[in-house]
């Protein structure tokens, strides 16, 4: 459907600094840009016709088939209307350059899941239709400045910053059960929230027995996992609301030094290694399986009254009489197990030496340099667990290169 519907984009620019009436000696260049248009996207996993797979039956002969994808005759393009306004500028004798951008993207006919209708003969499985609308609004800033320039020295700095606000404005399907809303929130987006929103239970502390507690849909405290969708609350989004970078370039004679920091924030994630100790036993008998565990377990609840000082539940063993899996879910999906995912990362450090031109000529080369790079040596986060999940403990990469141009 609508396969021949055109996409279009219209834009224009105005170099204000070239106007005769413009009189600002400290402004070397100033341009205003505006554009608007509609882009399209086609689903590669859905088709307007029924898709079936056929197999040979080795028992009775012949072939049999199964429906891989139900027909979707109303399937059409995803459409995104993008309005953009920006400004490019150069100031102070071109020592400061930059761009400012504002954008507003409105997506319509976005692909989203919906439930199958049993009377159609395809069961209750979900399928994809043009079923969603979403807005993305934000701005981006990019600056580069020359701080010092002399015969031997050159120092410059650059920075970028971007902010995005994402909101689902329409979708006509909701998660039918609580566990789909918890584990597959992006497959069942909620109107008024981000596409990558996380939902969970509001934490209510530990009980006097050291069990995790949350609030249910009635606002009552419970250690049993609530199964009503109304008990779920918005926790945040897994996609950064803002991100940016800060870099510097320092040159002295034949040496160049570069450093780059990147950062992101305004987002969260679930702790995949919660401070919850359960006990499983091997097939050899009553022998505890060995597994990794959070270091926060050292501060777990161990006696009555500890609930006033810790949010780490007691150890749950098989003989305790409690449902370890249910209590784990209560804790895992609670707001207590949400991590702040903000980070600052030292992404790259490089030092290079340009071999003098006189040496290159004697070696029949146009130019050459030796360079040392260090990638991702440091990351700073709010917690060690967040640093681990964001890859902050991954090995640092060291590289040494010799670049020759003949």
CSV table of C-alpha atoms in Angstrom, one decimal:
chain,number,residue,atom,x,y,z
A,1,UNK,CA,0.0,0.0,0.0
A,2,UNK,CA,1.2,3.5,-0.8
A,3,UNK,CA,4.4,2.0,-2.3
A,4,UNK,CA,4.6,4.8,-4.8
A,5,UNK,CA,3.9,7.5,-2.3
A,6,UNK,CA,6.7,10.1,-2.8
A,7,UNK,CA,9.0,11.3,-0.1
A,8,UNK,CA,10.2,14.9,-0.3
A,9,UNK,CA,12.4,17.4,1.4
A,10,UNK,CA,12.6,21.2,0.9
A,11,UNK,CA,15.2,23.4,2.4
A,12,UNK,CA,16.8,26.8,2.0
A,13,UNK,CA,19.5,28.9,3.5
A,14,UNK,CA,20.2,32.6,4.0
A,15,UNK,CA,23.8,33.9,4.4
A,16,UNK,CA,23.0,36.8,6.6
A,17,UNK,CA,26.6,38.0,6.9
A,18,UNK,CA,26.7,38.8,3.1
A,19,UNK,CA,23.8,41.3,3.3
A,20,UNK,CA,24.8,44.9,2.8
A,21,UNK,CA,23.1,46.0,5.9
A,22,UNK,CA,24.8,43.5,8.1
A,23,UNK,CA,27.5,45.3,10.1
A,24,UNK,CA,29.2,43.2,12.8
A,25,UNK,CA,33.0,43.1,12.4
A,26,UNK,CA,33.3,40.3,14.9
A,27,UNK,CA,31.0,38.1,12.9
A,28,UNK,CA,32.8,36.5,9.9
A,29,UNK,CA,30.1,34.2,8.8
A,30,UNK,CA,26.4,33.8,9.7
A,31,UNK,CA,24.0,31.5,7.9
A,32,UNK,CA,20.4,30.5,8.7
A,33,UNK,CA,19.1,27.2,7.4
A,34,UNK,CA,15.5,25.8,7.4
A,35,UNK,CA,14.3,22.5,6.0
A,36,UNK,CA,11.2,20.4,6.1
A,37,UNK,CA,10.3,17.1,4.5
A,38,UNK,CA,8.9,13.6,4.8
A,39,UNK,CA,11.0,10.4,4.8
A,40,UNK,CA,9.8,6.8,4.5
A,41,UNK,CA,10.8,3.4,5.8
A,42,UNK,CA,9.7,0.0,4.7
A,43,UNK,CA,9.4,-3.0,7.1
A,44,UNK,CA,11.8,-5.8,6.1
A,45,UNK,CA,10.1,-8.3,8.4
A,46,UNK,CA,6.4,-7.8,7.3
A,47,UNK,CA,4.6,-8.3,4.0
A,48,UNK,CA,1.1,-7.6,2.7
A,49,UNK,CA,0.7,-11.2,1.6
A,50,UNK,CA,0.6,-14.5,3.6
A,51,UNK,CA,4.0,-16.1,4.0
A,52,UNK,CA,4.1,-19.8,4.6
A,53,UNK,CA,6.8,-22.4,4.9
A,54,UNK,CA,6.4,-25.9,3.5
A,55,UNK,CA,8.0,-29.2,4.6
A,56,UNK,CA,8.2,-32.8,3.5
A,57,UNK,CA,6.4,-35.3,5.8
A,58,UNK,CA,8.7,-38.3,6.0
A,59,UNK,CA,6.1,-40.4,7.8
A,60,UNK,CA,3.2,-40.3,5.4
A,61,UNK,CA,4.7,-38.6,2.4
A,62,UNK,CA,3.5,-35.4,0.8
A,63,UNK,CA,4.1,-31.8,2.1
A,64,UNK,CA,2.6,-29.8,4.9
A,65,UNK,CA,2.8,-26.1,5.5
A,66,UNK,CA,2.7,-23.6,8.4
A,67,UNK,CA,1.9,-19.9,8.4
A,68,UNK,CA,5.1,-17.9,9.0
A,69,UNK,CA,3.5,-14.5,8.7
A,70,UNK,CA,-0.2,-13.6,8.4
A,71,UNK,CA,-1.3,-11.4,5.5
A,72,UNK,CA,-1.2,-7.7,6.2
A,73,UNK,CA,-2.9,-5.9,3.2
A,74,UNK,CA,-3.0,-2.5,4.9
A,75,UNK,CA,0.8,-2.5,5.5
A,76,UNK,CA,2.3,0.8,4.3
A,77,UNK,CA,5.4,3.0,4.7
A,78,UNK,CA,6.4,4.4,8.0
A,79,UNK,CA,6.5,8.2,7.6
A,80,UNK,CA,8.6,10.7,9.4
A,81,UNK,CA,8.1,14.5,9.0
A,82,UNK,CA,11.3,16.3,9.9
A,83,UNK,CA,11.4,20.0,10.5
A,84,UNK,CA,14.9,21.5,11.1
A,85,UNK,CA,16.2,25.0,11.7
A,86,UNK,CA,19.9,25.6,12.1
A,87,UNK,CA,22.5,28.3,12.2
A,88,UNK,CA,26.2,28.2,11.1
A,89,UNK,CA,28.6,30.8,12.3
A,90,UNK,CA,32.2,31.9,12.5
A,91,UNK,CA,33.2,34.6,15.0
A,92,UNK,CA,36.3,36.6,16.2
A,93,UNK,CA,38.4,36.2,13.1
A,94,UNK,CA,37.2,32.6,12.5
A,95,UNK,CA,38.7,31.6,15.9
A,96,UNK,CA,35.3,30.4,17.0
A,97,UNK,CA,33.1,28.2,14.7
A,98,UNK,CA,29.9,26.4,15.4
A,99,UNK,CA,26.4,25.2,14.5
A,100,UNK,CA,23.1,25.4,16.4
A,101,UNK,CA,20.4,23.0,15.4
A,102,UNK,CA,16.7,22.5,16.4
A,103,UNK,CA,14.7,19.6,15.1
A,104,UNK,CA,11.2,18.3,15.4
A,105,UNK,CA,10.5,14.8,14.0
A,106,UNK,CA,6.9,13.5,14.0
A,107,UNK,CA,6.6,9.8,13.0
A,108,UNK,CA,3.2,8.5,11.8
A,109,UNK,CA,2.1,5.1,10.6
A,110,UNK,CA,5.0,3.6,12.6
A,111,UNK,CA,5.2,-0.1,12.8
A,112,UNK,CA,4.0,-1.5,16.1
A,113,UNK,CA,2.6,-4.8,17.4
A,114,UNK,CA,-1.0,-5.7,17.8
A,115,UNK,CA,-2.8,-8.8,18.9
A,116,UNK,CA,-4.1,-11.3,16.4
A,117,UNK,CA,-7.9,-12.0,16.3
A,118,UNK,CA,-8.7,-15.7,17.0
A,119,UNK,CA,-11.6,-15.8,14.5
A,120,UNK,CA,-9.1,-15.0,11.7
A,121,UNK,CA,-7.6,-18.4,12.1
A,122,UNK,CA,-4.1,-17.2,13.0
A,123,UNK,CA,-4.3,-17.6,16.7
A,124,UNK,CA,-3.5,-15.0,19.4
A,125,UNK,CA,0.0,-14.3,18.2
A,126,UNK,CA,1.0,-10.7,17.6
A,127,UNK,CA,1.7,-9.2,14.2
A,128,UNK,CA,3.0,-5.8,13.0
A,129,UNK,CA,0.8,-3.1,11.6
A,130,UNK,CA,1.1,0.7,11.0
A,131,UNK,CA,0.0,1.4,14.5
A,132,UNK,CA,2.0,4.1,16.1
A,133,UNK,CA,2.9,7.8,16.3
A,134,UNK,CA,5.9,9.3,18.0
A,135,UNK,CA,7.6,12.7,18.4
A,136,UNK,CA,11.3,13.4,18.8
A,137,UNK,CA,12.3,17.0,19.6
A,138,UNK,CA,15.7,18.3,20.5
A,139,UNK,CA,18.6,20.5,19.7
A,140,UNK,CA,22.3,20.0,19.0
A,141,UNK,CA,25.2,22.4,19.5
A,142,UNK,CA,28.7,22.1,18.1
A,143,UNK,CA,31.6,24.5,18.8
A,144,UNK,CA,35.2,24.6,17.9
A,145,UNK,CA,37.6,27.3,19.1
A,146,UNK,CA,41.2,28.3,18.4
A,147,UNK,CA,42.7,29.2,21.8
A,148,UNK,CA,46.3,29.9,20.9
A,149,UNK,CA,48.2,30.1,17.7
A,150,UNK,CA,51.9,31.0,17.4
A,151,UNK,CA,55.0,29.8,15.5
A,152,UNK,CA,55.5,26.8,17.7
A,153,UNK,CA,52.2,26.4,19.5
A,154,UNK,CA,48.6,25.7,18.4
A,155,UNK,CA,45.9,24.9,21.0
A,156,UNK,CA,42.2,24.4,20.1
A,157,UNK,CA,39.2,22.9,21.8
A,158,UNK,CA,35.9,21.5,20.6
A,159,UNK,CA,32.6,20.4,22.2
A,160,UNK,CA,29.3,19.0,21.1
A,161,UNK,CA,26.0,18.7,23.0
A,162,UNK,CA,22.7,17.2,22.1
A,163,UNK,CA,19.3,16.9,23.8
A,164,UNK,CA,16.4,14.8,22.7
A,165,UNK,CA,12.9,14.4,24.1
A,166,UNK,CA,11.0,11.3,22.8
A,167,UNK,CA,7.3,10.6,23.4
A,168,UNK,CA,4.9,8.0,22.1
A,169,UNK,CA,1.7,9.9,21.1
A,170,UNK,CA,-0.4,7.1,19.8
A,171,UNK,CA,-0.6,3.3,19.7
A,172,UNK,CA,-3.8,1.3,20.0
A,173,UNK,CA,-2.4,-1.8,21.7
A,174,UNK,CA,-1.4,-2.4,25.3
A,175,UNK,CA,0.6,-5.2,26.9
A,176,UNK,CA,-2.0,-7.8,27.7
A,177,UNK,CA,-0.2,-9.1,30.8
A,178,UNK,CA,2.3,-7.6,33.3
A,179,UNK,CA,5.3,-9.7,32.4
A,180,UNK,CA,5.2,-8.4,28.8
A,181,UNK,CA,5.1,-4.8,30.1
A,182,UNK,CA,8.1,-5.6,32.3
A,183,UNK,CA,10.3,-7.4,29.8
A,184,UNK,CA,9.1,-6.2,26.4
A,185,UNK,CA,8.2,-2.6,27.1
A,186,UNK,CA,9.4,-1.4,23.6
A,187,UNK,CA,7.2,-4.0,21.9
A,188,UNK,CA,4.2,-2.5,23.8
A,189,UNK,CA,5.0,1.3,24.1
A,190,UNK,CA,2.9,3.4,26.3
A,191,UNK,CA,1.3,6.7,25.2
A,192,UNK,CA,2.8,9.7,26.9
A,193,UNK,CA,6.2,8.0,27.7
A,194,UNK,CA,9.4,7.3,25.8
A,195,UNK,CA,9.6,4.5,23.3
A,196,UNK,CA,12.4,2.9,25.4
A,197,UNK,CA,10.7,3.4,28.8
A,198,UNK,CA,11.2,1.0,31.7
A,199,UNK,CA,8.4,0.1,34.1
A,200,UNK,CA,8.5,-1.6,37.4
A,201,UNK,CA,7.3,-1.8,41.0
A,202,UNK,CA,7.7,1.0,43.6
A,203,UNK,CA,10.1,-0.1,46.3
A,204,UNK,CA,8.7,-0.4,49.8
A,205,UNK,CA,11.8,-1.6,51.7
A,206,UNK,CA,12.5,-4.9,53.5
A,207,UNK,CA,10.1,-6.6,55.8
A,208,UNK,CA,10.9,-7.5,59.4
A,209,UNK,CA,11.9,-11.0,58.0
A,210,UNK,CA,14.3,-9.4,55.5
A,211,UNK,CA,12.0,-10.0,52.4
A,212,UNK,CA,11.8,-7.5,49.6
A,213,UNK,CA,8.6,-5.5,49.5
A,214,UNK,CA,6.8,-3.3,46.8
A,215,UNK,CA,3.6,-1.5,46.4
A,216,UNK,CA,0.7,-3.2,44.6
A,217,UNK,CA,-2.0,-1.5,42.5
A,218,UNK,CA,-3.9,-0.6,45.7
A,219,UNK,CA,-0.9,1.1,47.3
A,220,UNK,CA,-0.5,-1.7,49.8
A,221,UNK,CA,2.8,-3.2,50.7
A,222,UNK,CA,3.4,-6.8,49.6
A,223,UNK,CA,6.2,-9.4,49.2
A,224,UNK,CA,4.3,-11.2,46.5
A,225,UNK,CA,4.8,-10.1,42.9
A,226,UNK,CA,1.9,-8.0,41.8
A,227,UNK,CA,0.3,-9.2,38.6
A,228,UNK,CA,-2.0,-6.3,37.9
A,229,UNK,CA,-0.8,-3.9,35.2
A,230,UNK,CA,-1.9,-1.0,37.3
A,231,UNK,CA,0.8,-1.8,39.8
A,232,UNK,CA,3.6,-0.9,37.3
A,233,UNK,CA,5.1,2.5,37.5
A,234,UNK,CA,7.3,4.5,35.1
A,235,UNK,CA,11.0,4.2,36.1
A,236,UNK,CA,12.7,6.1,33.2
A,237,UNK,CA,14.2,5.6,29.8
A,238,UNK,CA,17.1,3.5,28.7
A,239,UNK,CA,18.1,6.0,26.0
A,240,UNK,CA,20.2,9.0,27.0
A,241,UNK,CA,18.3,12.3,27.0
A,242,UNK,CA,21.5,14.2,26.4
A,243,UNK,CA,25.0,13.4,25.2
A,244,UNK,CA,28.1,15.2,24.1
A,245,UNK,CA,31.8,15.4,23.9
A,246,UNK,CA,34.7,17.6,24.9
A,247,UNK,CA,38.0,17.5,23.1
A,248,UNK,CA,41.3,19.4,22.8
A,249,UNK,CA,44.1,19.4,20.3
A,250,UNK,CA,47.6,20.7,21.3
A,251,UNK,CA,50.4,21.0,18.9
A,252,UNK,CA,54.0,22.0,19.7
A,253,UNK,CA,56.5,22.0,16.8
A,254,UNK,CA,56.4,18.4,15.4
A,255,UNK,CA,54.3,17.0,18.3
A,256,UNK,CA,50.4,16.7,18.3
A,257,UNK,CA,48.4,15.7,21.3
A,258,UNK,CA,44.7,15.0,21.2
A,259,UNK,CA,42.3,14.1,24.0
A,260,UNK,CA,38.5,13.3,23.8
A,261,UNK,CA,35.9,12.9,26.5
A,262,UNK,CA,32.3,11.7,25.8
A,263,UNK,CA,29.4,11.7,28.1
A,264,UNK,CA,25.7,10.8,28.3
A,265,UNK,CA,22.9,11.1,30.9
A,266,UNK,CA,19.3,11.3,31.7
A,267,UNK,CA,18.8,7.5,31.3
A,268,UNK,CA,18.6,4.4,33.5
A,269,UNK,CA,19.0,0.7,33.3
A,270,UNK,CA,18.2,-2.4,35.3
A,271,UNK,CA,20.9,-4.0,37.4
A,272,UNK,CA,21.5,-7.4,35.8
A,273,UNK,CA,23.4,-8.6,38.8
A,274,UNK,CA,21.1,-7.6,41.7
A,275,UNK,CA,22.2,-8.1,45.3
A,276,UNK,CA,20.0,-11.1,45.9
A,277,UNK,CA,21.3,-14.4,47.1
A,278,UNK,CA,19.5,-17.6,46.3
A,279,UNK,CA,20.6,-21.1,46.6
A,280,UNK,CA,20.4,-23.8,43.8
A,281,UNK,CA,21.7,-27.3,44.1
A,282,UNK,CA,23.5,-29.5,41.7
A,283,UNK,CA,22.5,-32.9,40.4
A,284,UNK,CA,25.2,-34.5,42.5
A,285,UNK,CA,23.0,-34.0,45.5
A,286,UNK,CA,22.7,-31.4,48.3
A,287,UNK,CA,25.6,-29.4,47.0
A,288,UNK,CA,25.4,-25.7,46.3
A,289,UNK,CA,26.1,-24.5,42.8
A,290,UNK,CA,28.8,-22.0,42.6
A,291,UNK,CA,27.9,-18.7,40.8
A,292,UNK,CA,29.0,-15.1,40.6
A,293,UNK,CA,27.3,-12.8,43.2
A,294,UNK,CA,27.2,-9.0,43.9
A,295,UNK,CA,29.6,-7.7,46.4
A,296,UNK,CA,26.7,-5.7,48.0
A,297,UNK,CA,25.5,-9.0,49.5
A,298,UNK,CA,28.0,-8.4,52.3
A,299,UNK,CA,25.5,-5.8,53.6
A,300,UNK,CA,22.4,-8.0,53.3
A,301,UNK,CA,19.7,-8.4,56.0
A,302,UNK,CA,20.8,-11.0,58.6
A,303,UNK,CA,18.8,-10.3,61.7
A,304,UNK,CA,15.6,-8.5,62.8
A,305,UNK,CA,16.1,-4.8,62.7
A,306,UNK,CA,18.6,-4.8,59.8
A,307,UNK,CA,15.8,-3.6,57.6
A,308,UNK,CA,16.3,-0.1,59.0
A,309,UNK,CA,19.8,0.0,57.6
A,310,UNK,CA,19.9,-2.0,54.4
A,311,UNK,CA,17.9,-2.6,51.3
A,312,UNK,CA,19.6,-5.9,50.4
A,313,UNK,CA,17.3,-8.9,51.1
A,314,UNK,CA,18.2,-11.9,53.2
A,315,UNK,CA,19.6,-15.1,51.7
A,316,UNK,CA,16.9,-17.3,50.5
A,317,UNK,CA,17.7,-21.0,50.8
A,318,UNK,CA,15.5,-24.0,49.7
A,319,UNK,CA,14.6,-24.9,53.3
A,320,UNK,CA,13.4,-21.4,54.1
A,321,UNK,CA,9.9,-22.1,52.8
A,322,UNK,CA,9.9,-19.0,50.6
A,323,UNK,CA,9.5,-18.8,46.9
A,324,UNK,CA,13.0,-17.7,45.8
A,325,UNK,CA,11.9,-17.0,42.2
A,326,UNK,CA,9.0,-14.8,43.2
A,327,UNK,CA,11.0,-12.9,45.7
A,328,UNK,CA,13.8,-12.4,43.2
A,329,UNK,CA,11.3,-11.0,40.7
A,330,UNK,CA,9.9,-8.6,43.3
A,331,UNK,CA,13.4,-7.3,44.0
A,332,UNK,CA,14.6,-7.4,40.4
A,333,UNK,CA,11.7,-5.4,38.9
A,334,UNK,CA,11.6,-2.9,41.8
A,335,UNK,CA,12.8,0.7,41.6
A,336,UNK,CA,15.5,-0.4,44.1
A,337,UNK,CA,17.2,-2.3,41.3
A,338,UNK,CA,17.3,0.6,38.9
A,339,UNK,CA,20.7,2.1,38.1
A,340,UNK,CA,21.6,5.6,37.1
A,341,UNK,CA,23.3,5.2,33.7
A,342,UNK,CA,25.0,8.6,33.4
A,343,UNK,CA,28.6,8.4,32.5
A,344,UNK,CA,31.7,10.3,31.6
A,345,UNK,CA,34.3,8.5,29.5
A,346,UNK,CA,37.8,9.3,28.4
A,347,UNK,CA,37.4,7.9,24.9
A,348,UNK,CA,40.7,8.6,23.3
A,349,UNK,CA,44.2,9.9,23.9
A,350,UNK,CA,46.7,10.2,21.1
A,351,UNK,CA,50.2,11.5,20.7
A,352,UNK,CA,52.0,11.8,17.4
A,353,UNK,CA,55.3,13.0,16.1
A,354,UNK,CA,55.8,14.2,12.6
A,355,UNK,CA,59.2,13.2,11.2
A,356,UNK,CA,61.0,16.4,9.9
A,357,UNK,CA,60.6,17.1,6.2
A,358,UNK,CA,64.4,17.0,5.7
A,359,UNK,CA,64.5,13.4,7.0
A,360,UNK,CA,61.6,12.4,4.8
A,361,UNK,CA,63.2,13.8,1.7
A,362,UNK,CA,66.4,11.8,2.3
A,363,UNK,CA,64.2,8.7,2.6
A,364,UNK,CA,62.2,9.6,-0.6
A,365,UNK,CA,59.0,10.2,1.4
A,366,UNK,CA,56.6,13.0,1.2
A,367,UNK,CA,55.8,12.9,5.0
A,368,UNK,CA,55.7,10.4,7.9
A,369,UNK,CA,54.6,10.3,11.5
A,370,UNK,CA,54.6,8.0,14.5
A,371,UNK,CA,51.5,7.8,16.5
A,372,UNK,CA,50.4,6.2,19.8
A,373,UNK,CA,46.7,5.8,20.6
A,374,UNK,CA,45.0,4.8,23.9
A,375,UNK,CA,41.3,4.0,23.5
A,376,UNK,CA,38.7,4.0,26.4
A,377,UNK,CA,41.2,4.1,29.3
A,378,UNK,CA,38.7,5.5,31.9
A,379,UNK,CA,35.0,5.8,32.7
A,380,UNK,CA,33.3,7.4,35.6
A,381,UNK,CA,29.7,6.4,36.6
A,382,UNK,CA,27.6,6.7,39.7
A,383,UNK,CA,28.1,3.0,40.7
A,384,UNK,CA,30.6,0.2,40.0
A,385,UNK,CA,27.7,-2.0,38.7
A,386,UNK,CA,26.7,0.7,36.2
A,387,UNK,CA,30.3,1.0,35.0
A,388,UNK,CA,30.4,-2.8,34.5
A,389,UNK,CA,27.2,-2.9,32.5
A,390,UNK,CA,28.3,0.1,30.4
A,391,UNK,CA,31.6,-1.7,29.5
A,392,UNK,CA,33.8,0.5,31.7
A,393,UNK,CA,35.9,-2.4,32.8
A,394,UNK,CA,36.6,-3.6,29.3
A,395,UNK,CA,40.3,-3.8,28.4
A,396,UNK,CA,41.9,-0.6,27.2
A,397,UNK,CA,43.2,-0.7,23.7
A,398,UNK,CA,46.7,0.5,23.0
A,399,UNK,CA,47.9,1.1,19.4
A,400,UNK,CA,51.2,2.2,17.9
A,401,UNK,CA,51.4,3.2,14.3
A,402,UNK,CA,53.9,4.3,11.7
A,403,UNK,CA,52.4,6.3,8.8
A,404,UNK,CA,54.5,6.6,5.7
A,405,UNK,CA,53.5,8.6,2.6
A,406,UNK,CA,55.7,8.1,-0.5
